[in-house]
PDB file of C-alpha atoms in Angstrom:
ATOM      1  CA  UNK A   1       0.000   0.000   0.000  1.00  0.00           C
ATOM      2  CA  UNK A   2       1.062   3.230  -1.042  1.00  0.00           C
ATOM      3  CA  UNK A   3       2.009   5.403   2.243  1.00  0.00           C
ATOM      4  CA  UNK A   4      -0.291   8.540   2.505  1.00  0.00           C
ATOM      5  CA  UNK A   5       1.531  11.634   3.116  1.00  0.00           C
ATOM      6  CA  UNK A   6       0.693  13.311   6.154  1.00  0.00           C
ATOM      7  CA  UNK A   7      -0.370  17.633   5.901  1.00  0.00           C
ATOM      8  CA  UNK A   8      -0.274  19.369   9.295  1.00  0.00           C
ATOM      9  CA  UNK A   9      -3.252  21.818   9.181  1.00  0.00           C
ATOM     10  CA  UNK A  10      -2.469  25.148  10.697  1.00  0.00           C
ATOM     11  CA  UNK A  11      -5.786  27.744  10.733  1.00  0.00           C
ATOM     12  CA  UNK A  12      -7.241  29.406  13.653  1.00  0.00           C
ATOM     13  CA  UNK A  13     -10.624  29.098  12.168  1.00  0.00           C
ATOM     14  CA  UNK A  14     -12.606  26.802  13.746  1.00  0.00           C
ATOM     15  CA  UNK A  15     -14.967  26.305  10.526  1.00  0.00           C
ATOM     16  CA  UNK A  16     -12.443  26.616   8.477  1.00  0.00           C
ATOM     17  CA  UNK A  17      -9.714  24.145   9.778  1.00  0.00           C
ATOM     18  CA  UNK A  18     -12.756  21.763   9.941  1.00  0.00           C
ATOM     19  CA  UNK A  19     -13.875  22.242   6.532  1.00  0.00           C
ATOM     20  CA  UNK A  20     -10.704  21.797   5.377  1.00  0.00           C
ATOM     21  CA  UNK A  21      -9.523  19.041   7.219  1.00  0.00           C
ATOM     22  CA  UNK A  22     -12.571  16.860   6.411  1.00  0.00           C
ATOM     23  CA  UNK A  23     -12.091  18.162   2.575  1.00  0.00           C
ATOM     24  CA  UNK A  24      -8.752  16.844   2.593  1.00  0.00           C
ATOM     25  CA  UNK A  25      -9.320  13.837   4.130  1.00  0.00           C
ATOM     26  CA  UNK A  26     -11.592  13.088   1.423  1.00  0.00           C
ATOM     27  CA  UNK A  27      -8.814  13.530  -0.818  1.00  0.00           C
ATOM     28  CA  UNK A  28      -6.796  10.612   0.627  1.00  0.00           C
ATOM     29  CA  UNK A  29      -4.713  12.700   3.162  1.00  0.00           C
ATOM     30  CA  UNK A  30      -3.874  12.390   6.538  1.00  0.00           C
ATOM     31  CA  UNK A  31      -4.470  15.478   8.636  1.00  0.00           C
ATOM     32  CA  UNK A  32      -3.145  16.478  11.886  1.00  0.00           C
ATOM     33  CA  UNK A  33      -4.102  19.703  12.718  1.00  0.00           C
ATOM     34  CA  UNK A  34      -3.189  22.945  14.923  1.00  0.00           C
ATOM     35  CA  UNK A  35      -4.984  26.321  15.890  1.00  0.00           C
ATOM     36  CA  UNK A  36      -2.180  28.112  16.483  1.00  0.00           C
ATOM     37  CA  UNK A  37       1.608  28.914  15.168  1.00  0.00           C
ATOM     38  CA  UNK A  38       2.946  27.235  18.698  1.00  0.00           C
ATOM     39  CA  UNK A  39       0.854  24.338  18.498  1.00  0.00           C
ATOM     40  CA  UNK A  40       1.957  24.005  15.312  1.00  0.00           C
ATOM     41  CA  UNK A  41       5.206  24.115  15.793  1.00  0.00           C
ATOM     42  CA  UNK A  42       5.053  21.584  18.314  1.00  0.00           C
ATOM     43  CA  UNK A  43       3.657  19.289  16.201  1.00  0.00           C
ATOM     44  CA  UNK A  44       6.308  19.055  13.460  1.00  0.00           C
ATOM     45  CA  UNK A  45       7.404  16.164  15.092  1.00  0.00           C
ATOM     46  CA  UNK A  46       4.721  14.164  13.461  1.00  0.00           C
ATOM     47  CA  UNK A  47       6.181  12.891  10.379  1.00  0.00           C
ATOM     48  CA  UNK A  48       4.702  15.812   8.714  1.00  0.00           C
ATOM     49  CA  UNK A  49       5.617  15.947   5.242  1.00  0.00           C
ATOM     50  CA  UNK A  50       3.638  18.913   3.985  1.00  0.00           C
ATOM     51  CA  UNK A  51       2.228  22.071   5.987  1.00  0.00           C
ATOM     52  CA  UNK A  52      -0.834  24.130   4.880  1.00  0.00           C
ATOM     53  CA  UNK A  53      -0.408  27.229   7.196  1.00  0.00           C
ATOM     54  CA  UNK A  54      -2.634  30.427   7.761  1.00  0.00           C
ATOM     55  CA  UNK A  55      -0.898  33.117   7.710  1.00  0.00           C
ATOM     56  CA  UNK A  56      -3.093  35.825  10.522  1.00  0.00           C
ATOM     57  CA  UNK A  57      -2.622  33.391  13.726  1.00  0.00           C
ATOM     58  CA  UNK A  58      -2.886  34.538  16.995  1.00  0.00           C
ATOM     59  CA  UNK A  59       0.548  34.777  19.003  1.00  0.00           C
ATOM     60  CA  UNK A  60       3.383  33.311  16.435  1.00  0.00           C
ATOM     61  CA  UNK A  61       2.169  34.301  13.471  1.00  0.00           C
ATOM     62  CA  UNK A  62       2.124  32.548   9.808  1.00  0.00           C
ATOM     63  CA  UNK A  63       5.519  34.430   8.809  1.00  0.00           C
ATOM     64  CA  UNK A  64       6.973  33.731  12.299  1.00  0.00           C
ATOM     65  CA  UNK A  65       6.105  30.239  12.146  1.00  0.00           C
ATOM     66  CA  UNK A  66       7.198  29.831   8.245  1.00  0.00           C
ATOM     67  CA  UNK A  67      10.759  31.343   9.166  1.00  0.00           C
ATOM     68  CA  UNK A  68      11.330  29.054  12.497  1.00  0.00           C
ATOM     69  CA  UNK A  69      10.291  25.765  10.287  1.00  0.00           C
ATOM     70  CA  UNK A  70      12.635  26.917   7.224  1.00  0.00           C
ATOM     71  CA  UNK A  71      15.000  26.783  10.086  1.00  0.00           C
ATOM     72  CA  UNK A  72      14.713  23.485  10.980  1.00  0.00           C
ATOM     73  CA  UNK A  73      14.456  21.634   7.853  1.00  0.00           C
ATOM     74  CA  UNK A  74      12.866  21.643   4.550  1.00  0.00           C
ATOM     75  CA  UNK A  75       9.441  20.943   5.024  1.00  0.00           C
ATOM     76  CA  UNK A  76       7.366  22.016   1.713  1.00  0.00           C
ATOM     77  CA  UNK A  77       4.658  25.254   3.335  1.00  0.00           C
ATOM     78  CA  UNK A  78       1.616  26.075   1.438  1.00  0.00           C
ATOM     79  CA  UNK A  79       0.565  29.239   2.483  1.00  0.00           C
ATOM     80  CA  UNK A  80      -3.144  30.537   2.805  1.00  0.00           C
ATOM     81  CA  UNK A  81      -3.757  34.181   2.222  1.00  0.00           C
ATOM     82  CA  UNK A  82      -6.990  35.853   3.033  1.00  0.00           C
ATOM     83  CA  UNK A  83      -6.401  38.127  -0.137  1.00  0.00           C
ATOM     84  CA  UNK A  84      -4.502  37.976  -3.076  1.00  0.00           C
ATOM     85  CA  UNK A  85      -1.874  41.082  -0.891  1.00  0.00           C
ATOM     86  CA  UNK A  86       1.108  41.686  -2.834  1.00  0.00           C
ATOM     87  CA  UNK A  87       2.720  42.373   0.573  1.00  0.00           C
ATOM     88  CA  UNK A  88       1.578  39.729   2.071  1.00  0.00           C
ATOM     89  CA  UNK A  89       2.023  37.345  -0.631  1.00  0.00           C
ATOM     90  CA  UNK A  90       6.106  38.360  -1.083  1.00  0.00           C
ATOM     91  CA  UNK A  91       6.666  38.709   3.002  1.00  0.00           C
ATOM     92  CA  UNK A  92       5.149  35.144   3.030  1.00  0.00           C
ATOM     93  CA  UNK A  93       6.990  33.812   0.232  1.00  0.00           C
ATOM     94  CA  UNK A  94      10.246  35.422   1.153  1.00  0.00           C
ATOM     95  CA  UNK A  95      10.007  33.638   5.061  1.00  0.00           C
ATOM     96  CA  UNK A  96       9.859  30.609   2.961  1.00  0.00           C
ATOM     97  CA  UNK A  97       6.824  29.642   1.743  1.00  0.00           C
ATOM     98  CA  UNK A  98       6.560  27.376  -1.475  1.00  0.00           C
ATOM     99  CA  UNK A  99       3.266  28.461  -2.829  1.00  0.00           C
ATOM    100  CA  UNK A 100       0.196  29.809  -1.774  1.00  0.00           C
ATOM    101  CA  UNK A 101      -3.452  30.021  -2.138  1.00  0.00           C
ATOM    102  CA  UNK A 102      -5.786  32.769  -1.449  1.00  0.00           C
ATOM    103  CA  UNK A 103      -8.632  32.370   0.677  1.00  0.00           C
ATOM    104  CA  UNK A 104     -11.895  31.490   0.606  1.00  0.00           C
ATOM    105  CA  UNK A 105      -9.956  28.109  -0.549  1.00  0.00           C
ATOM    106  CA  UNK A 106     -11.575  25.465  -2.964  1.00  0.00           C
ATOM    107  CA  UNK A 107     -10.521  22.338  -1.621  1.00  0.00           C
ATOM    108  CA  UNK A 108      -9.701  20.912  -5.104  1.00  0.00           C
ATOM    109  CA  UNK A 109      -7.117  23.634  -5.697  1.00  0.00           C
ATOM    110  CA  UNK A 110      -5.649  23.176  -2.013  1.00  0.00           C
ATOM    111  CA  UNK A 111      -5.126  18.839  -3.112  1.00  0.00           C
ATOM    112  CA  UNK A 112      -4.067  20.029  -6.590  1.00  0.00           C
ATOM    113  CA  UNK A 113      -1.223  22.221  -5.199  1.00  0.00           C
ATOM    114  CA  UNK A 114      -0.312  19.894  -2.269  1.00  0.00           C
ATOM    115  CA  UNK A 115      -0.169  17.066  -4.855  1.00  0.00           C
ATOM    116  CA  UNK A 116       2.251  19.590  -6.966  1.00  0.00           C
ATOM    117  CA  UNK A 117       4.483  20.122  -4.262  1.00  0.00           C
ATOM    118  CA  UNK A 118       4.916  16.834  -3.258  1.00  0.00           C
ATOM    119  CA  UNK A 119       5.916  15.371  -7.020  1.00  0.00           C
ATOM    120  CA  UNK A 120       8.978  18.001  -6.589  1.00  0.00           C
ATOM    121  CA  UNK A 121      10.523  15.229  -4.702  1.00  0.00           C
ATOM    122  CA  UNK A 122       9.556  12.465  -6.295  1.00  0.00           C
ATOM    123  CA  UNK A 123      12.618  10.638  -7.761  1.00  0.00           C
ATOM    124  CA  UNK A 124      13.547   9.778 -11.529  1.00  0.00           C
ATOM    125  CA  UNK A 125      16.467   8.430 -13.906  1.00  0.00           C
ATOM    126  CA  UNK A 126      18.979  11.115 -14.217  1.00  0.00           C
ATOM    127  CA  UNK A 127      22.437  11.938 -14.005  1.00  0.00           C
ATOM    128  CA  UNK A 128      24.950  13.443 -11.808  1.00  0.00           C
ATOM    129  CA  UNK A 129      26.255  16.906 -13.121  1.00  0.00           C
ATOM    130  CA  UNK A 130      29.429  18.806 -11.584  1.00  0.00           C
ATOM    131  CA  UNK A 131      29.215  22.564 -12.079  1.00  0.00           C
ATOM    132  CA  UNK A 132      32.549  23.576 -10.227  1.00  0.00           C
ATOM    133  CA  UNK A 133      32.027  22.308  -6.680  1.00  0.00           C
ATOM    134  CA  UNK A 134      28.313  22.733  -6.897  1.00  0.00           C
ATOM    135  CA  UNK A 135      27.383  18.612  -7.931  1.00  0.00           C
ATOM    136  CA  UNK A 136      23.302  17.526  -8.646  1.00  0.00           C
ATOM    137  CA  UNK A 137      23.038  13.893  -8.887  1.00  0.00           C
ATOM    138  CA  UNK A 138      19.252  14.053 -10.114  1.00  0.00           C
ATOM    139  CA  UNK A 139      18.726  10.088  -9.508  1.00  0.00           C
ATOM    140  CA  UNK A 140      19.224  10.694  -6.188  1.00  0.00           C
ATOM    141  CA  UNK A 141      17.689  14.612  -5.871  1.00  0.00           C
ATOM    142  CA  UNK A 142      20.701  15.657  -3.760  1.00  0.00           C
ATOM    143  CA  UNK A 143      22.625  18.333  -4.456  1.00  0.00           C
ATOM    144  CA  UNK A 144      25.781  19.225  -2.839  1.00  0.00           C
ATOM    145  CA  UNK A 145      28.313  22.290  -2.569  1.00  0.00           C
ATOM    146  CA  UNK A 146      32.284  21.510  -1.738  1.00  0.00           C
ATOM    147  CA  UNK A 147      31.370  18.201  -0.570  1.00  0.00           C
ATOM    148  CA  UNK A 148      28.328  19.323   2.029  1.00  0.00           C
ATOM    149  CA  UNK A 149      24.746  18.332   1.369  1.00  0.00           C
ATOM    150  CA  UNK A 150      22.896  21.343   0.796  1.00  0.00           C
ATOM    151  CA  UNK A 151      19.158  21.094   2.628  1.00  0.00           C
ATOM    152  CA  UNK A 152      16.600  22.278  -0.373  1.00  0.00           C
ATOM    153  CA  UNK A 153      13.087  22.387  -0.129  1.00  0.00           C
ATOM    154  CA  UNK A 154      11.529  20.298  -2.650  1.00  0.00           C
ATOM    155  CA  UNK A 155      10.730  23.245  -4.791  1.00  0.00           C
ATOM    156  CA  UNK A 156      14.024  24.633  -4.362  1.00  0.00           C
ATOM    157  CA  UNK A 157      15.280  21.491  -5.698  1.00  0.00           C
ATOM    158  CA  UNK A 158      12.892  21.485  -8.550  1.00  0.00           C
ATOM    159  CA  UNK A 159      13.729  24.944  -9.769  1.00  0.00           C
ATOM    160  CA  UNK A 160      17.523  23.633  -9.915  1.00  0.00           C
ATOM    161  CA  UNK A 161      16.523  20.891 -11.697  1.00  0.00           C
ATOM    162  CA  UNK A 162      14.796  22.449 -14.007  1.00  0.00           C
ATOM    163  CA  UNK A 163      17.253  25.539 -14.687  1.00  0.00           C
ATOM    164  CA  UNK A 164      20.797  22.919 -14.747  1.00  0.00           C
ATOM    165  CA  UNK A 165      19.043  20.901 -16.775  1.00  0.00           C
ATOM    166  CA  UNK A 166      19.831  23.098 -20.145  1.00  0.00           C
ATOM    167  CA  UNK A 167      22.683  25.220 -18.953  1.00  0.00           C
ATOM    168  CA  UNK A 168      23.192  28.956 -20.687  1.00  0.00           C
ATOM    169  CA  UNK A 169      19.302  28.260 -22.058  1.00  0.00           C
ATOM    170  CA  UNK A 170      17.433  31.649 -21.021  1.00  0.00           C
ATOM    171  CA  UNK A 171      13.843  30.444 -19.043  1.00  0.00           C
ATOM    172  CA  UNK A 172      10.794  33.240 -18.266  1.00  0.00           C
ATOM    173  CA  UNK A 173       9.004  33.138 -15.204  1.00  0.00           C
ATOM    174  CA  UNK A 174       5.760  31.717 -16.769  1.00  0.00           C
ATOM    175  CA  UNK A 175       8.104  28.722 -18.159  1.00  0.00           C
ATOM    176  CA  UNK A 176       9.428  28.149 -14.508  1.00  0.00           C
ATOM    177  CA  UNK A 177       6.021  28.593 -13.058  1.00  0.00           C
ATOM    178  CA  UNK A 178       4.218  25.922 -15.782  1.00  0.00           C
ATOM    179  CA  UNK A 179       7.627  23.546 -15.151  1.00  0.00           C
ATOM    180  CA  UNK A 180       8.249  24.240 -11.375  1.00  0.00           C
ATOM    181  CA  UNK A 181       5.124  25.040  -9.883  1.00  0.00           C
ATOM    182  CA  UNK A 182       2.288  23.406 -12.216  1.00  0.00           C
ATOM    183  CA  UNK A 183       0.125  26.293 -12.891  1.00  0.00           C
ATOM    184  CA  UNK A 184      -1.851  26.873 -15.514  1.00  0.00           C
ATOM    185  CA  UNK A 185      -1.794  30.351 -15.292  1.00  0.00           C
ATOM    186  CA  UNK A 186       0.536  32.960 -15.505  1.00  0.00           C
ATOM    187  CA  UNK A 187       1.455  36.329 -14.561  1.00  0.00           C
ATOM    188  CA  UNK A 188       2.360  35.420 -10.695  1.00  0.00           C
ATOM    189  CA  UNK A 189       6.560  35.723 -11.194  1.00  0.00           C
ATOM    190  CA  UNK A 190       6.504  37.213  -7.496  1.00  0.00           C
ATOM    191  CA  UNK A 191       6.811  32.755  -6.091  1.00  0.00           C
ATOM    192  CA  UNK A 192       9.409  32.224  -9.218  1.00  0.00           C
ATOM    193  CA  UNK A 193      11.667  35.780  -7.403  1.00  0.00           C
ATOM    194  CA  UNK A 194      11.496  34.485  -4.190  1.00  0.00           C
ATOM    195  CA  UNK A 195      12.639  31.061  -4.440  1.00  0.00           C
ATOM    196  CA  UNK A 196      15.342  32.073  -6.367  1.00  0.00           C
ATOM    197  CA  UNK A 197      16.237  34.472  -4.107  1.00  0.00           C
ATOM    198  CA  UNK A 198      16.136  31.483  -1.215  1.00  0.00           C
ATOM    199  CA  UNK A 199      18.201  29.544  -3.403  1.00  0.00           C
ATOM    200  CA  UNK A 200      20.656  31.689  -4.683  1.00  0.00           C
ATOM    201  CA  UNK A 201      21.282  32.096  -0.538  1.00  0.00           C
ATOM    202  CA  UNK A 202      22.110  28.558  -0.414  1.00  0.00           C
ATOM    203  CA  UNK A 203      24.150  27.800  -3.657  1.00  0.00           C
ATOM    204  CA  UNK A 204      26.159  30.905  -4.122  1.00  0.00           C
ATOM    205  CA  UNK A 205      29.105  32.020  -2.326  1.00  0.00           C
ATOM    206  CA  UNK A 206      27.865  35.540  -3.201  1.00  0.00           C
ATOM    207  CA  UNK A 207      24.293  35.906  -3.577  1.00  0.00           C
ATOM    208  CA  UNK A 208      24.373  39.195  -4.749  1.00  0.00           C
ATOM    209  CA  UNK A 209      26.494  38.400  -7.597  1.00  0.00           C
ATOM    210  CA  UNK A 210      25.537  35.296  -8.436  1.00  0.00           C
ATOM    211  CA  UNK A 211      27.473  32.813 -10.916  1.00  0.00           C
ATOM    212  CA  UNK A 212      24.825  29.689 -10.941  1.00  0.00           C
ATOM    213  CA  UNK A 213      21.470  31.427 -11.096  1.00  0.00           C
ATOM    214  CA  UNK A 214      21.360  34.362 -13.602  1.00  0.00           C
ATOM    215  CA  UNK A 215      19.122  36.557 -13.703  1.00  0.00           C
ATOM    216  CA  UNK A 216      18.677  38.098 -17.652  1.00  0.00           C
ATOM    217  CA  UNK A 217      17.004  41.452 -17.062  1.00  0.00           C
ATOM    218  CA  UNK A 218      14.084  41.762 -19.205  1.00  0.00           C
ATOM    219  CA  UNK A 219      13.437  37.539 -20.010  1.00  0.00           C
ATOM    220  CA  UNK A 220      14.276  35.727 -16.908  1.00  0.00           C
ATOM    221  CA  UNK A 221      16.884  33.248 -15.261  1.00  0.00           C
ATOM    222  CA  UNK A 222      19.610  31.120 -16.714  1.00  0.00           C
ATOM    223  CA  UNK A 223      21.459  28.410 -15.417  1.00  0.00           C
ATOM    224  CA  UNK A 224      25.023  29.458 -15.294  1.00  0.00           C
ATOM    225  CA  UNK A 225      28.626  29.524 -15.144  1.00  0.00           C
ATOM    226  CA  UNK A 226      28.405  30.043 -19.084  1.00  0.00           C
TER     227      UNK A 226
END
């Protein structure tokens, strides 16, 4: 039997965390759930593989609670937004979240972008490239920097995958949002900026000039040295 991947639930909304929780677990997943950042922080622990979080919680907020679990680990974080805020949007994508969706939430687009998420890691017959000291084995997803495992977030890894895949080839943000994120529509190059601003962070020695991911004002991102 295929294992079901567990999403921790964290919403303040009574209704809402129960509407969602039972909506989900009609989709096949295992819930555990939370009311608040702390609780949910406590309950990491539980082989959580995916975290749907609220971002206006009492106490710890959602960006408080998205920065301490990007400092613990890699868990994937789909953000939900009460409106489609720029500011909040970018603050919540820049703490660390992978994607987002903006509330009131239709349950089939909350299991469409889990189910996105979690394919990032899926594995697949590939190769290992060396670019310098950077080295992506893609059979294995890993991808390491002078010898040290470097901890990615599946989408992180994705986006890497996806750029070093065609080296010096120039991709827009609607290509890396249709490849990396699985949306079918466009427009919404603010979640493309921010993870490569999170990965640029962990792959460059200087992320403010960086020699892996380009940025080509005007068109997009290239995979570099080239």
């Amino acid at each position: 039997m295929t294992p079901v991947p567990r999403v921790l639930l964290i919403e303040d909304d009574d209704s809402v965390r129960s509407g969602l929780e039972l909506a989900l677990r009609r989709q096949g997943h295992d819930v555990v759930t939370a009311s608040t950042g702390e609780q949910g922080l406590q309950r990491l622990d539980d082989h959580v593989e995916i975290i749907v979080l609220d971002l206006m919680l009492p106490g710890i907020d959602g960006f408080e609670v998205c920065r301490r679990v990007r400092a613990r680990g890699s868990v994937p974080i789909i953000m939900l937004t009460a409106r489609n805020d720029d500011i909040d949007v970018v603050s919540g994508l820049e703490a660390g979240a992978d994607d987002y969706v903006v509330k009131p939430v239709l349950p089939r687009v909350l299991d469409a972008r889990i189910g996105a998420v979690l394919r990032r890691g899926e594995r697949r017959a590939g190769t290992v490239d060396s670019f310098g000291d950077l080295v992506i084995d893609r059979s294995a997803l890993s991808v390491t920097k002078g010898g040290s495992q470097l901890g990615l977030t599946p989408t992180e890894l994705r986006l890497v995958l996806e750029l070093s895949g065609s080296p010096s080839q120039v991709f827009s943000r609607e290509q890396l949002l249709r490849a990396v994120w699985g949306h079918d529509y466009l427009g919404d190059s603010r979640i493309v900026d921010a993870c490569v601003q999170r990965l640029r962070a962990k792959v460059e020695d200087t992320p403010s000039e960086p020699v892996y991911i380009q940025t080509v004002r005007g068109f997009g991102y290239r995979f570099g040295p080239v």
